[in-house]
Amino acid sequence: MTPPACRLCGAPGPDDAGVAAVAGWVTDRDERGRDGRLCPACARRHVRDIESKLDVEWW
């Protein structure tokens, strides 16, 4: 099983190496119920969009 990647930039996600590797990654669910992950850089870039619950198409 491959580790998940960032759904915006494609950065490889952390494996199950530990909590420190996962810190900063954001998990969300889209309108279709699919889970997605954002790397720390994309999460920082879009924090206002995430908090205001804008659709990904608006980012």
Coordinates of N, CA and C in Angstrom, one line a residue:
M1 N 0.8 -1.2 0.0 CA 0.0 0.0 0.0 C 0.9 1.2 0.0
T2 N 0.6 2.2 -0.9 CA 1.4 3.4 -1.0 C 0.9 4.4 -0.1
P3 N 1.7 5.3 0.5 CA 1.2 6.3 1.3 C 0.4 7.4 0.5
P4 N -0.6 8.0 1.1 CA -1.4 9.0 0.3 C -0.5 10.2 0.0
A5 N -0.9 10.9 -1.1 CA -0.2 12.1 -1.5 C -1.2 13.3 -1.3
C6 N -0.6 14.5 -1.4 CA -1.3 15.7 -1.3 C -2.2 15.8 -2.5
R7 N -3.5 16.1 -2.3 CA -4.4 16.1 -3.5 C -4.3 17.4 -4.3
L8 N -3.5 18.4 -3.8 CA -3.3 19.6 -4.6 C -2.0 19.6 -5.4
C9 N -0.9 19.3 -4.7 CA 0.4 19.4 -5.3 C 1.0 18.1 -5.6
G10 N 0.5 17.0 -5.0 CA 1.0 15.7 -5.3 C 2.2 15.2 -4.4
A11 N 2.5 16.0 -3.4 CA 3.7 15.7 -2.5 C 3.4 14.4 -1.9
P12 N 4.4 13.5 -1.8 CA 4.1 12.2 -1.2 C 3.8 12.4 0.3
G13 N 2.8 11.6 0.8 CA 2.4 11.7 2.1 C 3.3 10.9 3.1
P14 N 3.1 11.1 4.4 CA 3.9 10.3 5.3 C 3.5 8.9 5.4
D15 N 4.4 8.0 5.7 CA 4.0 6.6 5.9 C 3.7 6.5 7.4
D16 N 3.6 5.3 7.9 CA 3.3 5.1 9.3 C 4.5 5.1 10.2
A17 N 5.5 5.9 9.8 CA 6.7 6.0 10.6 C 6.6 6.6 12.0
G18 N 5.6 7.5 12.2 CA 5.4 8.0 13.5 C 4.6 9.3 13.4
V19 N 4.2 9.8 14.6 CA 3.4 11.0 14.7 C 4.1 12.2 14.1
A20 N 5.4 12.3 14.3 CA 6.1 13.5 13.8 C 6.0 13.7 12.3
A21 N 5.9 12.6 11.6 CA 5.8 12.7 10.2 C 4.4 13.1 9.7
V22 N 3.4 12.8 10.5 CA 2.0 13.1 10.2 C 1.7 14.5 10.6
A23 N 2.4 15.1 11.5 CA 2.0 16.5 12.0 C 2.0 17.5 10.9
G24 N 1.0 18.2 10.8 CA 0.9 19.3 9.8 C 0.0 18.8 8.6
W25 N -0.2 17.6 8.4 CA -1.0 17.1 7.3 C -2.5 17.3 7.7
V26 N -3.3 17.6 6.7 CA -4.7 17.9 7.0 C -5.5 16.8 6.2
T27 N -6.5 16.2 6.9 CA -7.4 15.2 6.2 C -8.7 15.9 6.2
D28 N -9.3 15.8 5.0 CA -10.7 16.3 4.8 C -11.5 15.4 4.0
R29 N -12.8 15.7 3.9 CA -13.7 14.9 3.1 C -14.4 15.8 2.1
D30 N -14.4 15.4 0.9 CA -15.1 16.3 -0.1 C -16.6 16.0 -0.1
E31 N -17.3 16.7 -1.0 CA -18.8 16.6 -1.1 C -19.3 15.2 -1.5
R32 N -18.4 14.4 -2.1 CA -18.8 13.1 -2.5 C -18.4 12.0 -1.4
G33 N -17.9 12.5 -0.3 CA -17.6 11.6 0.8 C -16.2 10.9 0.7
R34 N -15.3 11.4 -0.2 CA -14.0 10.8 -0.4 C -13.0 11.6 0.6
D35 N -12.2 10.8 1.2 CA -11.1 11.4 2.0 C -10.0 11.9 1.2
G36 N -9.4 13.0 1.6 CA -8.3 13.6 0.9 C -7.3 14.1 1.9
R37 N -6.1 14.3 1.5 CA -5.0 14.9 2.4 C -4.4 16.1 1.7
L38 N -4.0 17.0 2.6 CA -3.2 18.2 2.1 C -1.9 18.2 2.9
C39 N -0.8 18.5 2.2 CA 0.5 18.6 2.8 C 0.5 19.9 3.6
P40 N 1.5 20.0 4.5 CA 1.6 21.2 5.4 C 1.7 22.5 4.6
A41 N 2.4 22.5 3.4 CA 2.5 23.7 2.7 C 1.2 24.1 2.0
C42 N 0.4 23.2 1.5 CA -0.9 23.5 0.9 C -1.9 23.8 1.9
A43 N -1.8 23.2 3.1 CA -2.7 23.5 4.2 C -2.5 24.9 4.7
R44 N -1.2 25.4 4.8 CA -1.0 26.7 5.2 C -1.5 27.7 4.1
R45 N -1.2 27.4 2.9 CA -1.6 28.3 1.8 C -3.2 28.4 1.7
H46 N -3.9 27.4 2.1 CA -5.4 27.4 1.9 C -6.1 27.4 3.2
V47 N -5.5 27.8 4.3 CA -6.1 27.7 5.6 C -7.4 28.4 5.7
R48 N -7.5 29.6 5.1 CA -8.7 30.4 5.2 C -9.8 29.7 4.4
D49 N -9.5 29.1 3.2 CA -10.4 28.4 2.4 C -11.0 27.2 3.2
I50 N -10.1 26.5 3.8 CA -10.5 25.3 4.6 C -11.4 25.7 5.7
E51 N -11.1 26.7 6.5 CA -11.9 27.1 7.6 C -13.2 27.7 7.2
S52 N -13.3 28.3 6.1 CA -14.6 28.8 5.6 C -15.4 27.8 4.8
K53 N -14.8 26.6 4.7 CA -15.5 25.5 4.1 C -15.9 25.7 2.6
L54 N -15.0 26.5 1.9 CA -15.2 26.7 0.5 C -14.9 25.4 -0.3
D55 N -15.6 25.2 -1.4 CA -15.4 24.1 -2.2 C -14.0 24.2 -2.8
V56 N -13.4 23.0 -3.1 CA -12.0 23.0 -3.6 C -11.9 23.7 -4.9
E57 N -13.0 23.7 -5.7 CA -13.0 24.4 -7.0 C -12.7 25.9 -6.9
W58 N -13.0 26.5 -5.7 CA -12.8 27.9 -5.5 C -11.4 28.2 -5.1
W59 N -10.6 27.3 -4.7 CA -9.2 27.5 -4.3 C -8.4 27.9 -5.5

